[in-house]
Amino acid sequence: MEMNRVPPKRRSWAEPWKVKVVEPLKTTTRDHRRKCMAEAGYNTFLLRSEDVYIDLLTDSGTSAMSDRQWAGMMLGDEAYAGSRNYYHLQEAVQTYYGYRYLVPTHQGRGAEHLLSRILIKPGDSVPGNMYFTTTRLHQELAGGRFVDCITPAAHDPADPSPFKGDFDLDALERLIGEVGAARIPYICVGATVNMAGGQPISMANMRAVRELATRHGIRVFLDATRAVENAYFIQQREPGHVDRSVASILREFCDLSDGCTMSGKKDAMVNIGGWLAMNDAELYQEAANLVVVYEGLHTYGGMAGRDMEAMAQGIVESVDDDHVRARVGQVEYLGQKLIDWGIPIVRPIGGHAVYLDAKAFYPHLPQDEFPAQRLAAELYLDSGVRAMERGIVSAGRDPATGDHHYPRLELVRLTIPRRVYTQAHMDVTAESVAAVHERRHEAKGLAMVFEPKYLRFFQARFESKD
Ligand SMILES: *Cc1c(COP(=O)(O)O)cnc(C)c1O
């Protein structure tokens, strides 16, 4: 008898690349992982990468470069001044992001440092759509105060709104009314918003921010770290953009800003590098001068020529529609699996990561016993999958009062590097999350026993309360 098999539902995408080089992974035993986790003080940043099986700590500098990017590494012009790779990078930035002037930096925070130093005066307020760790710290070190003006929906992990990165325009207007436009050096726009769960900001909201800023004579600076992924979400979710390329959306979006800081380690798929860009000639002069003090000459700014070449090529590849669709598609694949199994994650699924809702996992743990820190540790203990805390530890302390910031979002980030892992790795990860979810009632809190002054989440140490 003939079997009448129904073909499986067709997938909408497959990876638009094939594998040319592989890096072997090591599996470890639970006993070994228990030892490693205790030695690391329950902080996944303090594990050795050797002891990790699937590394979802971050998508920063961890992507796989293409054959063309590797070929570009051999074309490095390591001249101290005027390297040809700098001009290639400048051309890529001008073409795809549209800014006139480029100042290369060693990575994103180098650009944040320069911008903050140049524009922020003590006592200034810098509004943004939710904080980012390094961005806010540089604003504070320059004497400024970060003011969160993101839409309230962003603080609710279950809210399904498509653009949870949008600004609350009323909050922005209120702030300008309170402190005056003269005390706001720029509006800092994150796209996508990392700490909200990789959530995008819409073109319409960005345009409204631009109009409001122009009306008050305030600059708009973009954190363009994942602006390509943001452009993809605009294409997919915002009416009127579905037939456009990601590249053309990115250009229109950036054109609404005066410049940007950029970590090339994310969208641009390089292991190191970043830049500051702007349209204003005077501001460029200042930045090109200051970069010499902190990073390097204005035509390399902390990068080798080969790194600039790899980034120029990475930018071209990053805006390819097939690439972004597959990249975000893989994140959605993992997230959808967890949703189907009833596991609490931030919705909608973000662009670069799936964020587990640790408050919903461990409602019995108070926030100052670090539920997300515990959840990241449990995941590692279960399978060797490494994730990152994005909750109270990352939020740090209020510089004025010295108290913890208590963010409403207490999350664990499963961050997917670009072009690195397969769907099978996503399946293994999902099953491990499910196993940790099964045992959620047994989880104990943590106590912080070492706390560094700056960006404590990188190096803080904890002990288990059991
Ligand atoms: C990573 C990141 C930065 C900082 O970039 P680095 O290259 O790590 O210094 C800034 N903003 C956002 C949103 C980021 O994700």
XYZ file of C-alpha atoms and ligand atoms in Angstrom:
481
model
C 0.000 0.000 0.000
C 1.255 3.483 -0.801
C 2.030 5.687 2.149
C 0.308 9.006 1.838
C 2.785 11.321 3.544
C 1.982 15.000 3.952
C 5.079 17.128 3.406
C 6.072 19.255 6.385
C 5.165 22.914 6.310
C 7.739 24.827 4.306
C 10.098 27.069 6.188
C 10.320 30.617 4.969
C 14.110 30.762 5.044
C 17.329 28.807 5.373
C 20.754 30.164 6.154
C 22.032 32.057 3.070
C 25.544 30.622 3.521
C 27.355 27.317 3.830
C 30.071 26.327 6.279
C 33.710 26.476 5.148
C 35.638 26.249 8.436
C 34.534 24.648 11.699
C 35.596 25.128 15.292
C 35.141 22.019 17.474
C 33.026 22.361 20.627
C 33.693 20.567 23.884
C 30.974 19.064 26.037
C 31.484 18.970 29.795
C 30.054 17.051 32.750
C 27.686 18.525 35.291
C 30.280 18.043 38.041
C 32.846 19.988 36.084
C 30.367 22.777 35.396
C 29.437 22.981 39.074
C 33.094 23.508 39.932
C 33.520 26.113 37.182
C 30.402 28.062 38.222
C 31.488 28.241 41.874
C 34.966 29.402 40.816
C 33.346 32.044 38.600
C 31.331 33.409 41.534
C 28.036 32.640 39.745
C 28.913 35.168 37.071
C 28.907 33.798 33.511
C 31.339 36.584 32.478
C 33.965 34.950 34.718
C 33.783 31.507 33.103
C 36.490 30.372 30.736
C 35.174 30.011 27.228
C 36.775 26.532 27.137
C 34.265 25.370 29.719
C 31.269 26.607 27.692
C 29.360 24.438 25.216
C 27.021 26.842 23.371
C 28.064 30.436 23.996
C 25.093 32.813 23.999
C 26.708 35.366 26.300
C 26.697 38.039 23.634
C 26.483 38.749 19.924
C 29.327 41.245 20.343
C 32.463 40.386 18.409
C 31.349 36.751 18.252
C 29.920 36.576 14.719
C 31.460 34.443 11.979
C 33.213 36.473 9.320
C 32.671 35.606 5.661
C 35.335 34.415 3.210
C 35.370 37.942 1.796
C 35.927 39.484 5.203
C 38.807 37.080 5.865
C 40.228 37.907 2.445
C 39.941 41.575 3.435
C 42.142 40.875 6.466
C 44.974 40.134 4.028
C 44.439 43.495 2.366
C 45.225 45.383 5.557
C 47.211 48.538 4.860
C 48.927 48.999 8.195
C 50.189 52.494 7.526
C 50.020 54.719 10.590
C 48.276 57.462 8.640
C 45.849 57.438 5.736
C 45.406 53.663 5.434
C 43.465 52.689 2.328
C 41.176 50.567 4.536
C 40.063 53.706 6.357
C 38.795 55.125 3.070
C 36.967 51.874 2.292
C 35.298 52.034 5.684
C 34.430 55.695 5.187
C 32.837 54.864 1.853
C 30.770 52.024 3.371
C 29.558 54.279 6.199
C 28.706 57.106 3.807
C 26.887 54.755 1.436
C 24.847 52.698 3.887
C 24.497 54.964 6.934
C 24.736 58.258 5.087
C 26.888 60.291 7.490
C 29.446 62.702 6.081
C 32.265 62.284 8.627
C 33.733 59.163 10.193
C 35.905 58.795 13.298
C 36.980 55.178 13.859
C 37.240 53.902 17.455
C 38.344 50.620 19.015
C 34.709 49.693 19.718
C 31.344 51.276 20.499
C 32.181 52.608 23.944
C 35.171 54.474 22.503
C 32.714 56.410 20.349
C 30.388 56.953 23.324
C 33.288 58.323 25.330
C 34.222 60.873 22.657
C 30.654 61.994 22.012
C 29.865 62.344 25.726
C 33.028 64.327 26.421
C 32.447 66.691 23.529
C 28.737 67.391 23.944
C 27.806 66.887 27.617
C 28.399 69.567 30.258
C 28.036 68.909 34.013
C 24.367 69.077 35.002
C 23.051 68.272 31.517
C 20.260 65.761 30.943
C 20.427 63.182 28.166
C 17.092 61.588 27.288
C 17.060 58.159 25.707
C 14.792 55.212 24.922
C 15.990 53.132 27.897
C 19.543 53.100 29.160
C 22.411 51.044 27.866
C 25.160 50.147 30.345
C 28.240 51.687 28.702
C 26.308 54.544 27.081
C 24.828 55.741 30.368
C 28.115 55.390 32.219
C 29.934 57.616 29.730
C 27.121 60.168 29.948
C 27.435 60.139 33.753
C 31.232 60.315 33.734
C 30.915 63.448 31.593
C 28.674 64.967 34.295
C 25.349 64.256 32.627
C 22.228 62.513 33.826
C 20.437 59.896 31.749
C 16.642 60.279 31.624
C 14.569 57.344 30.410
C 11.837 58.435 27.972
C 10.901 55.063 26.465
C 7.261 54.072 25.964
C 5.839 52.427 29.132
C 5.087 49.275 27.094
C 8.823 48.544 27.019
C 8.827 47.769 30.741
C 6.194 45.040 30.394
C 7.651 41.775 29.070
C 4.208 40.494 28.049
C 3.108 43.576 26.078
C 3.016 42.494 22.407
C 3.331 45.978 20.838
C 5.443 45.856 17.658
C 7.616 48.913 18.460
C 8.482 48.771 22.142
C 11.596 50.820 21.430
C 9.517 53.931 20.669
C 9.948 57.130 22.640
C 7.190 58.413 24.882
C 7.008 61.795 23.130
C 5.071 63.387 25.995
C 7.794 62.387 28.450
C 10.367 63.907 26.123
C 8.402 67.171 25.861
C 7.959 67.244 29.641
C 11.692 66.892 30.197
C 12.444 69.708 27.770
C 9.879 71.852 29.600
C 11.472 71.049 32.969
C 15.175 71.504 32.271
C 15.119 73.600 29.092
C 16.480 72.668 25.684
C 19.819 74.328 26.446
C 20.540 71.664 29.095
C 19.880 68.783 26.684
C 22.957 68.300 24.488
C 21.351 65.571 22.411
C 18.650 62.940 22.363
C 20.156 59.456 22.390
C 18.167 57.033 20.221
C 18.805 53.315 20.592
C 17.844 51.156 17.608
C 17.116 48.412 18.486
C 16.802 48.778 22.265
C 19.021 46.146 23.802
C 17.882 46.396 27.425
C 14.194 46.279 26.453
C 14.729 42.931 24.749
C 16.083 43.919 21.332
C 12.915 45.897 20.574
C 12.729 48.229 17.553
C 11.738 51.866 17.218
C 9.438 52.728 14.315
C 10.235 55.094 11.474
C 7.201 57.193 12.449
C 8.415 57.596 16.034
C 11.942 58.401 14.887
C 10.538 61.054 12.571
C 8.509 62.522 15.436
C 11.615 62.624 17.642
C 13.484 64.407 14.845
C 10.726 66.992 14.423
C 10.481 67.625 18.142
C 14.248 67.948 18.447
C 14.481 70.347 15.504
C 11.709 72.464 16.979
C 13.768 72.842 20.168
C 17.176 73.038 18.530
C 18.420 69.756 20.058
C 20.678 67.255 18.297
C 19.679 63.630 17.717
C 22.349 60.953 18.021
C 21.692 57.361 17.175
C 23.168 54.304 18.862
C 23.352 52.466 15.536
C 24.771 49.243 16.968
C 21.830 47.175 15.685
C 20.181 49.707 13.361
C 20.197 47.156 10.523
C 18.077 44.783 12.588
C 15.861 47.749 13.477
C 15.432 48.487 9.761
C 14.407 44.872 9.189
C 11.673 45.163 11.842
C 10.419 48.355 10.177
C 10.259 46.470 6.871
C 8.339 43.604 8.483
C 6.057 45.463 10.896
C 5.484 49.069 9.883
C 2.862 49.752 7.208
C 4.299 51.068 3.949
C 7.773 49.554 4.189
C 7.300 45.909 3.209
C 8.421 46.348 -0.397
C 11.559 48.317 0.457
C 15.051 46.972 1.000
C 16.575 46.946 4.467
C 19.369 49.134 3.067
C 16.994 51.875 1.917
C 15.116 51.833 5.233
C 18.398 52.062 7.149
C 19.426 55.091 5.113
C 16.130 56.911 5.647
C 16.260 56.144 9.367
C 19.826 57.408 9.814
C 19.042 60.518 7.774
C 16.722 61.527 10.631
C 19.709 61.822 12.977
C 22.747 64.106 13.205
C 25.189 61.290 13.725
C 25.729 58.031 15.545
C 27.884 55.895 17.772
C 28.456 52.390 16.475
C 29.763 49.095 17.780
C 30.895 47.252 14.656
C 31.026 44.091 16.747
C 27.285 43.569 16.330
C 25.533 44.307 12.996
C 28.804 44.688 11.070
C 30.049 41.196 12.026
C 33.622 41.929 13.022
C 35.493 40.806 16.118
C 36.568 44.314 17.078
C 35.906 47.897 15.987
C 33.491 50.788 16.133
C 33.017 54.357 15.023
C 31.524 57.738 15.629
C 29.935 59.507 12.679
C 28.309 62.883 12.161
C 27.267 65.458 9.572
C 28.499 68.567 11.369
C 31.978 69.715 10.262
C 32.826 71.513 13.494
C 31.848 68.561 15.647
C 33.943 66.336 13.412
C 36.974 68.568 13.946
C 36.607 68.232 17.692
C 36.093 64.458 17.566
C 38.962 63.938 15.120
C 41.172 65.833 17.540
C 39.999 64.091 20.721
C 40.270 60.595 19.198
C 44.021 61.138 18.942
C 44.177 61.456 22.733
C 42.201 58.340 23.637
C 42.104 55.924 20.705
C 44.616 56.616 17.937
C 45.065 58.745 14.847
C 41.802 59.831 13.200
C 42.352 57.430 10.284
C 42.516 54.288 12.453
C 41.238 55.175 15.945
C 42.259 51.967 17.688
C 41.728 49.552 14.820
C 44.261 47.803 12.626
C 43.916 48.444 8.889
C 42.776 44.845 8.398
C 40.016 45.303 10.976
C 38.717 48.359 9.128
C 38.696 46.381 5.864
C 36.763 43.505 7.464
C 34.244 45.987 8.864
C 33.772 47.778 5.520
C 32.926 44.407 3.947
C 30.825 43.397 6.967
C 28.660 46.502 6.556
C 27.925 45.585 2.932
C 26.940 42.039 3.943
C 24.933 43.161 6.967
C 22.309 45.061 4.951
C 21.585 42.167 2.598
C 17.902 41.272 2.990
C 18.479 37.502 2.941
C 21.116 37.830 5.623
C 18.978 39.847 8.056
C 15.936 37.669 7.479
C 17.895 34.529 8.351
C 19.635 36.190 11.285
C 16.462 37.427 12.940
C 14.672 34.276 11.761
C 16.994 32.119 13.829
C 16.305 34.202 16.936
C 12.572 33.875 16.258
C 12.921 30.121 15.821
C 14.382 29.761 19.316
C 11.915 32.199 20.860
C 8.872 30.594 19.249
C 9.897 27.190 20.553
C 10.021 28.543 24.109
C 6.670 30.319 23.688
C 5.110 27.078 22.428
C 6.349 25.339 25.582
C 4.847 27.967 27.871
C 8.178 29.438 28.975
C 8.005 33.148 29.901
C 10.057 35.323 27.520
C 9.925 38.961 26.472
C 7.510 39.522 23.613
C 7.692 40.240 20.789
C 10.850 38.193 20.192
C 13.809 40.566 19.799
C 16.264 40.967 16.954
C 19.475 39.628 18.446
C 18.402 37.626 21.448
C 15.661 35.795 23.309
C 15.152 37.254 26.790
C 13.898 34.963 29.543
C 11.658 36.651 32.101
C 13.422 35.728 35.357
C 10.766 37.382 37.531
C 8.188 35.019 36.039
C 10.563 32.027 36.371
C 11.367 32.680 40.017
C 8.528 34.712 41.592
C 9.666 33.414 45.003
C 13.022 35.265 44.743
C 13.110 38.987 45.642
C 14.925 41.123 43.082
C 17.837 41.863 45.427
C 18.558 38.122 45.531
C 19.343 38.372 41.805
C 16.870 35.995 40.143
C 18.266 36.551 36.628
C 21.826 36.004 37.801
C 20.650 32.712 39.329
C 18.777 31.688 36.185
C 21.833 32.263 33.970
C 23.878 30.132 36.380
C 21.279 27.337 36.367
C 21.247 27.235 32.583
C 25.017 26.827 32.496
C 24.885 24.106 35.159
C 22.237 22.232 33.191
C 23.901 22.124 29.783
C 26.935 24.386 29.464
C 24.881 27.014 27.603
C 26.193 30.451 28.599
C 23.762 33.400 28.809
C 23.917 36.841 30.449
C 22.044 38.626 33.233
C 20.125 41.731 32.146
C 18.396 42.830 35.339
C 19.279 44.422 38.646
C 22.988 43.591 38.440
C 23.337 45.169 34.980
C 21.266 48.183 36.087
C 23.844 49.105 38.760
C 23.357 51.820 41.345
C 21.940 55.323 41.250
C 25.018 57.593 41.425
C 23.065 60.149 43.517
C 21.616 57.839 46.216
C 23.905 54.814 46.013
C 20.896 52.448 46.003
C 20.414 49.662 43.472
C 18.436 50.660 40.424
C 15.436 48.291 40.471
C 14.546 47.818 36.799
C 11.119 46.374 36.096
C 12.708 43.981 33.640
C 14.698 41.182 35.291
C 15.926 39.198 32.309
C 18.365 36.586 31.099
C 19.586 37.173 27.571
C 20.206 34.268 25.205
C 22.166 36.184 22.586
C 22.647 34.649 19.173
C 25.930 35.375 17.369
C 25.501 35.903 13.629
C 26.203 32.981 11.269
C 27.713 30.844 14.058
C 25.228 28.279 15.391
C 22.792 25.944 13.645
C 19.175 25.179 14.269
C 20.262 22.060 16.187
C 22.135 24.293 18.645
C 18.916 26.264 19.088
C 17.033 23.009 19.817
C 19.574 21.972 22.455
C 19.351 25.423 24.028
C 15.544 25.364 24.101
C 15.522 21.934 25.751
C 17.937 23.109 28.417
C 15.804 26.169 29.174
C 12.809 23.845 29.478
C 14.679 21.598 31.933
C 15.635 24.612 34.088
C 12.009 25.799 33.912
C 10.840 22.391 35.224
C 13.026 22.824 38.309
C 12.172 26.503 38.814
C 10.588 26.032 42.261
C 13.861 24.762 43.737
C 15.963 27.805 42.825
C 17.644 29.688 45.671
C 18.729 33.309 45.764
C 22.264 34.698 45.516
C 24.213 37.165 47.656
C 26.639 39.615 46.033
C 30.010 39.258 47.741
C 32.146 41.440 45.454
C 30.944 44.535 43.643
C 33.168 46.589 41.322
C 32.483 50.299 41.049
C 31.848 50.520 37.294
C 29.692 48.219 35.130
C 29.501 45.731 37.979
C 27.803 42.978 35.983
C 31.064 42.173 34.196
C 33.048 41.299 37.321
C 30.727 40.995 40.345
C 30.904 37.760 42.377
C 28.092 35.925 44.156
C 27.508 33.129 46.621
C 24.552 30.789 46.693
C 22.085 31.173 49.568
C 21.540 27.413 49.916
C 27.498 46.667 22.659
C 26.739 47.907 22.726
C 27.362 49.143 22.922
C 28.842 49.272 23.230
O 29.637 48.769 22.234
P 31.033 48.023 22.531
O 31.545 47.727 21.167
O 30.724 46.813 23.339
O 31.896 48.973 23.278
C 26.574 50.278 22.899
N 25.243 50.207 22.711
C 24.606 49.036 22.540
C 23.142 49.021 22.327
C 25.325 47.849 22.544
O 24.675 46.691 22.408
